[in-house]
Coordinates of C-alpha atoms and ligand atoms in Angstrom, one line a residue:
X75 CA -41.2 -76.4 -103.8
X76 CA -42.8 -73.2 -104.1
X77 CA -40.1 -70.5 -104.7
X78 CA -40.0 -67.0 -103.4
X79 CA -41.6 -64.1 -104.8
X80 CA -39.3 -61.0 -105.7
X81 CA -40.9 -57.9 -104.2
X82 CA -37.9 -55.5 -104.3
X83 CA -38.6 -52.8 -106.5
X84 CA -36.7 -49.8 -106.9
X85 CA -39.3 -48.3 -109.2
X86 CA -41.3 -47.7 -105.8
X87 CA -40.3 -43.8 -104.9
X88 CA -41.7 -40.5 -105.8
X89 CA -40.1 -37.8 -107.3
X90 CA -38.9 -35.3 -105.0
X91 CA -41.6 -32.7 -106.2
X92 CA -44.1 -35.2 -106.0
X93 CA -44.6 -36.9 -102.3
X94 CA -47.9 -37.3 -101.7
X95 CA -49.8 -36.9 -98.3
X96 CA -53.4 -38.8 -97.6
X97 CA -55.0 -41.6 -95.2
X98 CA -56.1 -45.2 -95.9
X99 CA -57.4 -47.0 -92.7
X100 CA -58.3 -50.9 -92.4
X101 CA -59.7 -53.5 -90.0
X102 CA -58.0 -56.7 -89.8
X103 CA -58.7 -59.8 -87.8
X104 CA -56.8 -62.4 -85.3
X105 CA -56.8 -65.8 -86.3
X106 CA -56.6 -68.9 -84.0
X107 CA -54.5 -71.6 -85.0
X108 CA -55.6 -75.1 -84.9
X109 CA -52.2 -76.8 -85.9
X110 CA -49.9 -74.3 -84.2
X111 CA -46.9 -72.5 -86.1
X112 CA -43.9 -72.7 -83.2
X113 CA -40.2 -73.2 -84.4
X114 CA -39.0 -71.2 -87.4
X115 CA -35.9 -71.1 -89.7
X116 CA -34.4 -67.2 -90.7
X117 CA -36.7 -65.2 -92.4
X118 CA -39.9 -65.8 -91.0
X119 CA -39.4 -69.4 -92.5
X120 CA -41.8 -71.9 -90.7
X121 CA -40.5 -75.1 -89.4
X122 CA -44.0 -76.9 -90.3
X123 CA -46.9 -75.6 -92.0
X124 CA -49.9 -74.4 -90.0
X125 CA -54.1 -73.9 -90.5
X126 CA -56.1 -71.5 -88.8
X127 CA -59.7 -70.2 -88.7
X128 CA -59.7 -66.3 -89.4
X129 CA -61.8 -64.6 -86.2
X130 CA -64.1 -62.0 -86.7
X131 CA -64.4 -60.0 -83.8
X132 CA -61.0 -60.1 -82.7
X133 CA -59.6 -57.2 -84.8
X134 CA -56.8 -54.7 -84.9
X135 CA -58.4 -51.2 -86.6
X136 CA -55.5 -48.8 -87.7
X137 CA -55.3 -45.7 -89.7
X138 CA -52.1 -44.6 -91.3
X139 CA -51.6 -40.6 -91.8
X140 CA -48.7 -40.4 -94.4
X141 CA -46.8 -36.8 -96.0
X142 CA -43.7 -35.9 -96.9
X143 CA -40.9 -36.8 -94.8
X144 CA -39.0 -34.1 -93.6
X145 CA -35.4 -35.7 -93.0
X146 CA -35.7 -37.7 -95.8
X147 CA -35.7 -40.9 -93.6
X148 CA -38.5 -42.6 -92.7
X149 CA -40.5 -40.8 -89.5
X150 CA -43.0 -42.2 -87.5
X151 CA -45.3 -41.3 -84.7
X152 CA -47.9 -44.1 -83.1
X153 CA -50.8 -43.6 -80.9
X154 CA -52.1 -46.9 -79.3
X155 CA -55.9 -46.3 -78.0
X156 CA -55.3 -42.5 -78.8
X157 CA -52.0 -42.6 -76.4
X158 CA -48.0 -42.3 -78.2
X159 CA -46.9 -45.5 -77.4
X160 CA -43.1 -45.8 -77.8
X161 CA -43.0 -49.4 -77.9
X162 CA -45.7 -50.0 -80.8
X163 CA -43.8 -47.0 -82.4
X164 CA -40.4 -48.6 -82.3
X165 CA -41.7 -51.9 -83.6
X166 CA -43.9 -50.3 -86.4
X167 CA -41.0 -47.9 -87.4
X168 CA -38.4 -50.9 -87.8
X169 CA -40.7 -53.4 -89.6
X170 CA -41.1 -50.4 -92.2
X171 CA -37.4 -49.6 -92.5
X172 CA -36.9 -53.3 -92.8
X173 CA -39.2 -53.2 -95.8
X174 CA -37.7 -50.1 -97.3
X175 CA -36.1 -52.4 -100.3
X176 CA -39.6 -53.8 -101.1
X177 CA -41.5 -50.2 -100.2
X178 CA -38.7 -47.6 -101.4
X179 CA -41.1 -44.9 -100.7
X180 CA -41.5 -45.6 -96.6
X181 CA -38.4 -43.6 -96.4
X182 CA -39.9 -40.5 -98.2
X183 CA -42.9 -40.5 -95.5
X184 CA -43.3 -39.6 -92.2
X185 CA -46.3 -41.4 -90.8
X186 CA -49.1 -40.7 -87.6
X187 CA -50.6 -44.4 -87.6
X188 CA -53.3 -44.5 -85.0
X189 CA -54.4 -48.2 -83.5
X190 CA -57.1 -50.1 -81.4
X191 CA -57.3 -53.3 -81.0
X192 CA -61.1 -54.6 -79.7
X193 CA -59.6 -57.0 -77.5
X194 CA -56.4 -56.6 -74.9
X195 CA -52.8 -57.0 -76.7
X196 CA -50.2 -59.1 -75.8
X197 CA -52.6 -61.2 -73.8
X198 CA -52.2 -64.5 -75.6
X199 CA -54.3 -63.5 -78.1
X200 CA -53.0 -62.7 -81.6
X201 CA -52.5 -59.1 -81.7
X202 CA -49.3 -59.3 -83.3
X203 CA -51.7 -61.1 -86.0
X204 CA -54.3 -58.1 -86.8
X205 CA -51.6 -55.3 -85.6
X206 CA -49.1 -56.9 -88.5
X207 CA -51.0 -58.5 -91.1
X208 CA -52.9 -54.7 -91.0
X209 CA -50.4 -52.6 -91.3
X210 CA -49.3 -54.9 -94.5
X211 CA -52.4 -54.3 -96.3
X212 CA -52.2 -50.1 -95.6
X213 CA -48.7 -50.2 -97.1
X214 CA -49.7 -52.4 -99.8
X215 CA -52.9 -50.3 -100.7
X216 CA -50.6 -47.4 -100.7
X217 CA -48.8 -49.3 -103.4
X218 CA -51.5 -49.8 -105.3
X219 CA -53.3 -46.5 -105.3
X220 CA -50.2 -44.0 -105.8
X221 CA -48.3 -46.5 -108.1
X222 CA -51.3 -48.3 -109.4
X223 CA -49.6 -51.8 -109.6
X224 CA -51.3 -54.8 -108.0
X225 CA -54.4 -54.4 -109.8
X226 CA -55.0 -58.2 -109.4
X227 CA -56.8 -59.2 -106.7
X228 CA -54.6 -62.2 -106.4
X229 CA -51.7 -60.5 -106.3
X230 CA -52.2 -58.0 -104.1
X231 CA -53.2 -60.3 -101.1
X232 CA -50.7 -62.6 -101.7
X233 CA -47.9 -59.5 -101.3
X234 CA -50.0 -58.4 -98.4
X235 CA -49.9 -62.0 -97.0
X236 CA -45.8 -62.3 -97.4
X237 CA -45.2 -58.6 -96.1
X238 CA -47.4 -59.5 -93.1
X239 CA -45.3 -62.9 -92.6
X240 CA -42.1 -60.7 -92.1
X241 CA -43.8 -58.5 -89.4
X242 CA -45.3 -61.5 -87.7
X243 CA -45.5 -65.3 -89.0
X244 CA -48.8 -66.1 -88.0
X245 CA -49.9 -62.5 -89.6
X246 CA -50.1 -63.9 -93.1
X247 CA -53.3 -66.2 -92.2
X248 CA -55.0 -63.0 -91.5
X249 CA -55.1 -62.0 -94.9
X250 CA -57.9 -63.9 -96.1
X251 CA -60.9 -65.2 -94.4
X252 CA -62.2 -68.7 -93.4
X253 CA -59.1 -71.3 -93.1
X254 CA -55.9 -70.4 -94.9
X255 CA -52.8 -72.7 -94.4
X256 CA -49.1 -71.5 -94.2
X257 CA -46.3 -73.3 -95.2
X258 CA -45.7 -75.9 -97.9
X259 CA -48.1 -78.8 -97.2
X260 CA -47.7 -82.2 -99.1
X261 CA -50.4 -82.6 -101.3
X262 CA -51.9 -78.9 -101.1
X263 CA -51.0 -77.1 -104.4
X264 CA -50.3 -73.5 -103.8
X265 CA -49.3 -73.5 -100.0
X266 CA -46.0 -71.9 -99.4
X267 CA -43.8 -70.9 -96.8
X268 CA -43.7 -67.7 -98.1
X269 CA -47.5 -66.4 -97.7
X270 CA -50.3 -68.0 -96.8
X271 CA -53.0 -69.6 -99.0
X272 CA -56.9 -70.1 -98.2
X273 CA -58.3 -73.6 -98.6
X274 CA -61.9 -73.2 -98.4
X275 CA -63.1 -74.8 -101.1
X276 CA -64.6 -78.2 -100.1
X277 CA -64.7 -77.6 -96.5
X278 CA -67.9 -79.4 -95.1
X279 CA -70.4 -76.9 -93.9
X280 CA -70.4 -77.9 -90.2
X281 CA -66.9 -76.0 -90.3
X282 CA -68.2 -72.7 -92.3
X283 CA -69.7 -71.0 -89.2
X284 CA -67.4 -72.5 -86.3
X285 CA -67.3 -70.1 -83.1
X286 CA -64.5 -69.4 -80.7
X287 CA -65.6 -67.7 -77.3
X288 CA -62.2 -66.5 -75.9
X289 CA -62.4 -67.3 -72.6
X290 CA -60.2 -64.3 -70.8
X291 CA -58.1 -66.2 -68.1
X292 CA -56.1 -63.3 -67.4
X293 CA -55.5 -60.7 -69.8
X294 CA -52.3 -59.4 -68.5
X295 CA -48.9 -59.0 -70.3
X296 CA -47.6 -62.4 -72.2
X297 CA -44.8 -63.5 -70.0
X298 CA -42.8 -65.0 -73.0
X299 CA -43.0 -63.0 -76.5
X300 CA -43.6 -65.6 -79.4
X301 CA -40.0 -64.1 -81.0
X302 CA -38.6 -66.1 -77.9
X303 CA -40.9 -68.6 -77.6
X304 CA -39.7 -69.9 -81.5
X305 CA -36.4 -69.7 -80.5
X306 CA -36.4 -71.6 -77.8
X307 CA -37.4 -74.6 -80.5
X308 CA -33.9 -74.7 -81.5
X309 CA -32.6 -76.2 -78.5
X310 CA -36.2 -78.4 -77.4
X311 CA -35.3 -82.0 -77.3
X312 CA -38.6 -82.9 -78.7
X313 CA -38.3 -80.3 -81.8
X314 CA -37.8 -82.8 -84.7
X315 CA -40.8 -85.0 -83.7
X316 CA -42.9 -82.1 -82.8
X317 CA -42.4 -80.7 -86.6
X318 CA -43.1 -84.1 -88.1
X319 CA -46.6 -84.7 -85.9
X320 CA -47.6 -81.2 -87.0
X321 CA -47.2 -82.6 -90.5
X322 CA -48.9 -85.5 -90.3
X323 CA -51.8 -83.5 -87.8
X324 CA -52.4 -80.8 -90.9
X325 CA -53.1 -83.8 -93.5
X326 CA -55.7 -85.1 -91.1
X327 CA -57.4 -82.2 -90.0
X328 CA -57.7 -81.4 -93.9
X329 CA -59.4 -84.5 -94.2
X330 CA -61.4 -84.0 -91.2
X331 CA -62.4 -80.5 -92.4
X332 CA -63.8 -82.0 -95.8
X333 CA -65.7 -84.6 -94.0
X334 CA -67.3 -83.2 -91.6
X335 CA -65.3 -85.3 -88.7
X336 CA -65.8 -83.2 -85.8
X337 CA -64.3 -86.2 -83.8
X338 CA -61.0 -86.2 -85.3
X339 CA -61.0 -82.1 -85.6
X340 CA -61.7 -82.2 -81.6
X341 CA -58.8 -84.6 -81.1
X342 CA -56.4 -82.6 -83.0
X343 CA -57.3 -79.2 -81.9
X344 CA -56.7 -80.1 -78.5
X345 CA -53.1 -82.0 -79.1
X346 CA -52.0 -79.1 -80.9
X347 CA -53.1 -76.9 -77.9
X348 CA -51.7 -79.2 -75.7
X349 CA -48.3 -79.8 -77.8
X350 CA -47.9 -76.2 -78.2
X351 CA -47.5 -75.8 -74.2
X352 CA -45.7 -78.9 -74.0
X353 CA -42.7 -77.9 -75.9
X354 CA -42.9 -74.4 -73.6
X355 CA -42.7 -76.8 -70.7
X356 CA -39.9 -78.5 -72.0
X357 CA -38.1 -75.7 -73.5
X358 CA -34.5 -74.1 -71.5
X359 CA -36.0 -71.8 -69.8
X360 CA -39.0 -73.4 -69.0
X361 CA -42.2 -71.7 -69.3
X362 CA -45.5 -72.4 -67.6
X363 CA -48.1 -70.2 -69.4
X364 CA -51.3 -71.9 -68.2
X365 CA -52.8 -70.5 -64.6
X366 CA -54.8 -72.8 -62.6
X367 CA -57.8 -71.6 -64.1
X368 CA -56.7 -72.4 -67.7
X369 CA -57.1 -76.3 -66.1
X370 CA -60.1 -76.3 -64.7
X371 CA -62.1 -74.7 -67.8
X372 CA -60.3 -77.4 -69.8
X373 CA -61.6 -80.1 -67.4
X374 CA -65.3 -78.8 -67.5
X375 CA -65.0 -78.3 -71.3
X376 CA -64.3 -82.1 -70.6
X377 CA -66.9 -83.0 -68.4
X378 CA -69.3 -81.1 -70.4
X379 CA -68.7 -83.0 -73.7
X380 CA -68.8 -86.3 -71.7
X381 CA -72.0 -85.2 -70.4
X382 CA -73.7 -83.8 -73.7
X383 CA -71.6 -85.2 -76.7
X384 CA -71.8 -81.7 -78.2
X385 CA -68.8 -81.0 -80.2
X386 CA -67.1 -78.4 -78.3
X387 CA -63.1 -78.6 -78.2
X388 CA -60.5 -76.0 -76.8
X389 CA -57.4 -74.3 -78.5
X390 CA -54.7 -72.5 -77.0
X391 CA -52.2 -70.0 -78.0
X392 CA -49.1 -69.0 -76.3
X393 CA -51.1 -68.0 -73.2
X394 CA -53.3 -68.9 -70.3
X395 CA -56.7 -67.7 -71.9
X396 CA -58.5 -70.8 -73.8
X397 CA -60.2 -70.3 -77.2
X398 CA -63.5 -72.7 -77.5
X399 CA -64.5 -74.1 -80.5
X400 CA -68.0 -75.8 -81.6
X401 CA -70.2 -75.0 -84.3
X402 CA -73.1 -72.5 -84.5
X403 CA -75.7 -74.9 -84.4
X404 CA -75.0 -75.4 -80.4
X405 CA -74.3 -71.5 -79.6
X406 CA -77.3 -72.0 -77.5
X407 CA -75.7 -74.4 -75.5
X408 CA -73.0 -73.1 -75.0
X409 CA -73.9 -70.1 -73.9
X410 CA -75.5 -71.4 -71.1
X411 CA -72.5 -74.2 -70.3
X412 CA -70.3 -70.3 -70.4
X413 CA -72.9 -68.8 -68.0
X414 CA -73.7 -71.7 -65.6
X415 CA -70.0 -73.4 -65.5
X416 CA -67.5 -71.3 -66.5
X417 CA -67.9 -67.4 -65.9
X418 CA -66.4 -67.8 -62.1
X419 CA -63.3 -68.6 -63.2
X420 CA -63.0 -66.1 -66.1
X421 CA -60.9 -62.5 -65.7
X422 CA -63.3 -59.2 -64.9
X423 CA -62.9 -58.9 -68.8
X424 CA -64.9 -62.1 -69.2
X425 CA -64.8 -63.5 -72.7
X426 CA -65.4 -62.6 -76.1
X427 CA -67.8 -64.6 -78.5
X428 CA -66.2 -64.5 -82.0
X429 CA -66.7 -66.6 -85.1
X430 CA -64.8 -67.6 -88.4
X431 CA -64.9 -64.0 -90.4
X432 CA -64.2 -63.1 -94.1
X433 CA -60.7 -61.2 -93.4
X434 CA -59.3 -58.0 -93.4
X435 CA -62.2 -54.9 -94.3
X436 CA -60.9 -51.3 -95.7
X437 CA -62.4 -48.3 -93.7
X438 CA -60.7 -45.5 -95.3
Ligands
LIG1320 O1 -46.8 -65.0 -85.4 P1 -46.1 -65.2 -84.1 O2 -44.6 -65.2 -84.2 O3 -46.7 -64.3 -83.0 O4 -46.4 -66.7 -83.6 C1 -47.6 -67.2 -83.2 C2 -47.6 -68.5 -82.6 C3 -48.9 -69.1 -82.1 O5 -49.9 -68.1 -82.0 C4 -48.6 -69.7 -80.7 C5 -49.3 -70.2 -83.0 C6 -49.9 -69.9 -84.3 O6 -49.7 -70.6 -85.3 O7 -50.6 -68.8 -84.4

């Protein structure tokens, strides 16, 4: 059992005469995951370990503004897409104060964070991913460049990656690029449910460039935020079993991934997908989060590996919109399969064509 990492540290505040004011600004991506994370245990604990593939596209781009407070509390304005937006503000403003023991000095601030995301929020995608798992590194490159403490590479992400888990579980994977796993996985020294931990080493090259065109259903609100969504676990019949094939899926798309399997990697990807709305069907309330046309491309992703045997397999997150996965050497293909077959029954946003990326990227 990996054990917790202490992060409280009163030695984090400023002298009174010595509050600082700057800017540090980063990029930092979604991730899709390809065994889901649904079902967790107080804080942020997960009730099964999860892998996904960091995007590249699909990022959240945020600059924080920081002076001196002047209520000595923290203070916080946010402007989403250059508008205040009261709801992002209230979020942002508590996940800070709840950090406050590890981050003394958020109360000594008050902040003007500014936010875009290049792809609609709270549409199924995993905004909460890039918005949290950013807004962890800004505050722990604050750390490091005004109290010149996590010098170490190492260290640094992996305090990024367990600040980010407390904003937003699946946030911690976006620390790091290529596929990171979170939670304690048998047989994978230096996972832990605490922050998540990149395996890429020994992944077969077939998965190093892997593409996921985001196919944009419909972009609207989520009907059912993820916070409820992991509740709900607690009272699914099917919880138990559900946590124990995630298990046993993560040890065999890890050997899949070193292998080069794309057989087995299609077959889990989709169960996880699949599994992941299951338990939302069988949930109390009941949730139905695909839309008709969520079926269909499903069915002519299908059809069209039937047809081709090209490698292509769909994910999905808590949402109608489907994420489809296949490797770069068929982007050809598939871009035509996209063009020919599936842009009727895409949104008027269409669909985006990301890739596995490196991770987060400083700006500022
Ligand atoms: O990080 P959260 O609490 O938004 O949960 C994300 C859950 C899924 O996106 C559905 C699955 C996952 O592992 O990312």
């Amino acid at each position: 059992m990996s054990s917790e990492p202490h992060y409280h540290n009163a030695d984090l505040k400023f002298s009174d005469a010595d509050i600082p004011s700057g800017r540090i600004a980063w990029r930092s991506p979604s991730n899709i995951a390809l065994v889901k994370y649904w079902g967790k245990k107080p804080v942020q604990i997960p009730q099964n370990p999860s892998i996904s593939f960091t995007l590249s596209k699909s990022y959240s781009e945020t600059e924080v503004a920081y002076s001196p407070a002047v209520s000595e509390t923290l203070e916080m304005e946010f402007y989403f897409d250059g508008q205040r937006n009261p709801a992002f503000e209230e979020k942002t403003a508590s996940f800070f104060a709840g950090l406050s023991g590890i981050f003394p000095f958020v109360n000594q601030l008050k902040f003007v964070v500014h936010s875009k995301n290049t792809f609609p929020h709270s549409a199924g995608i995993a905004s909460s991913a890039s918005g949290m798992s950013v807004l962890a590194m800004i505050l722990c490159d604050m750390e490091r460049q005004l109290f010149g403490t996590l010098q170490k590479e190492d260290d640094f992400r992996r305090k990024v990656s367990y600040v980010a888990r407390l904003g937003s579980g699946s946030a911690c994977r976006s620390v790091y690029g290529g596929l990171i796993i979170w939670g304690e996985t048998d047989g994978v020294t230096g996972t832990s449910d605490y922050y998540g931990f990149p395996v890429n080493e020994g992944i077969h090259e077939v998965f190093t460039d892997y593409q996921d065109t985001i196919l944009l259903v419909d972009a609207g609100e989520k009907k059912v935020s993820s916070r409820v969504g992991h509740g709900l676990m607690n009272g699914n019949p099917f919880a138990a079993e559900r946590f124990r094939q995630a298990r046993a899926n993560l040890t065999d798309l890890l050997s899949a991934l070193h292998t080069g399997d794309t057989e087995t990697f299609i077959r889990i990807t989709e169960s996880e997908a699949l599994t992941l709305h299951a338990m939302m069907m069988t949930s109390q309330p009941y949730f139905l989060l695909m839309k008709p046309n969520t079926l269909q491309i499903i069915e002519r992703i299908f059809a069209f590996r039937e047809k081709t045997s090209l490698p292509v397999s769909f994910s999905l997150d808590a949402g109608p919109n489907v994420h489809m996965l296949y490797p770069a050497a068929i982007k050809t293909e598939i871009r035509q399969f996209v063009k020919n077959e599936l842009l009727p029954l895409l949104s008027p946003l269409g669909f985006i064509v990301d890739e596995v990326g490196k991770g987060p990227e400083k700006i500022l």
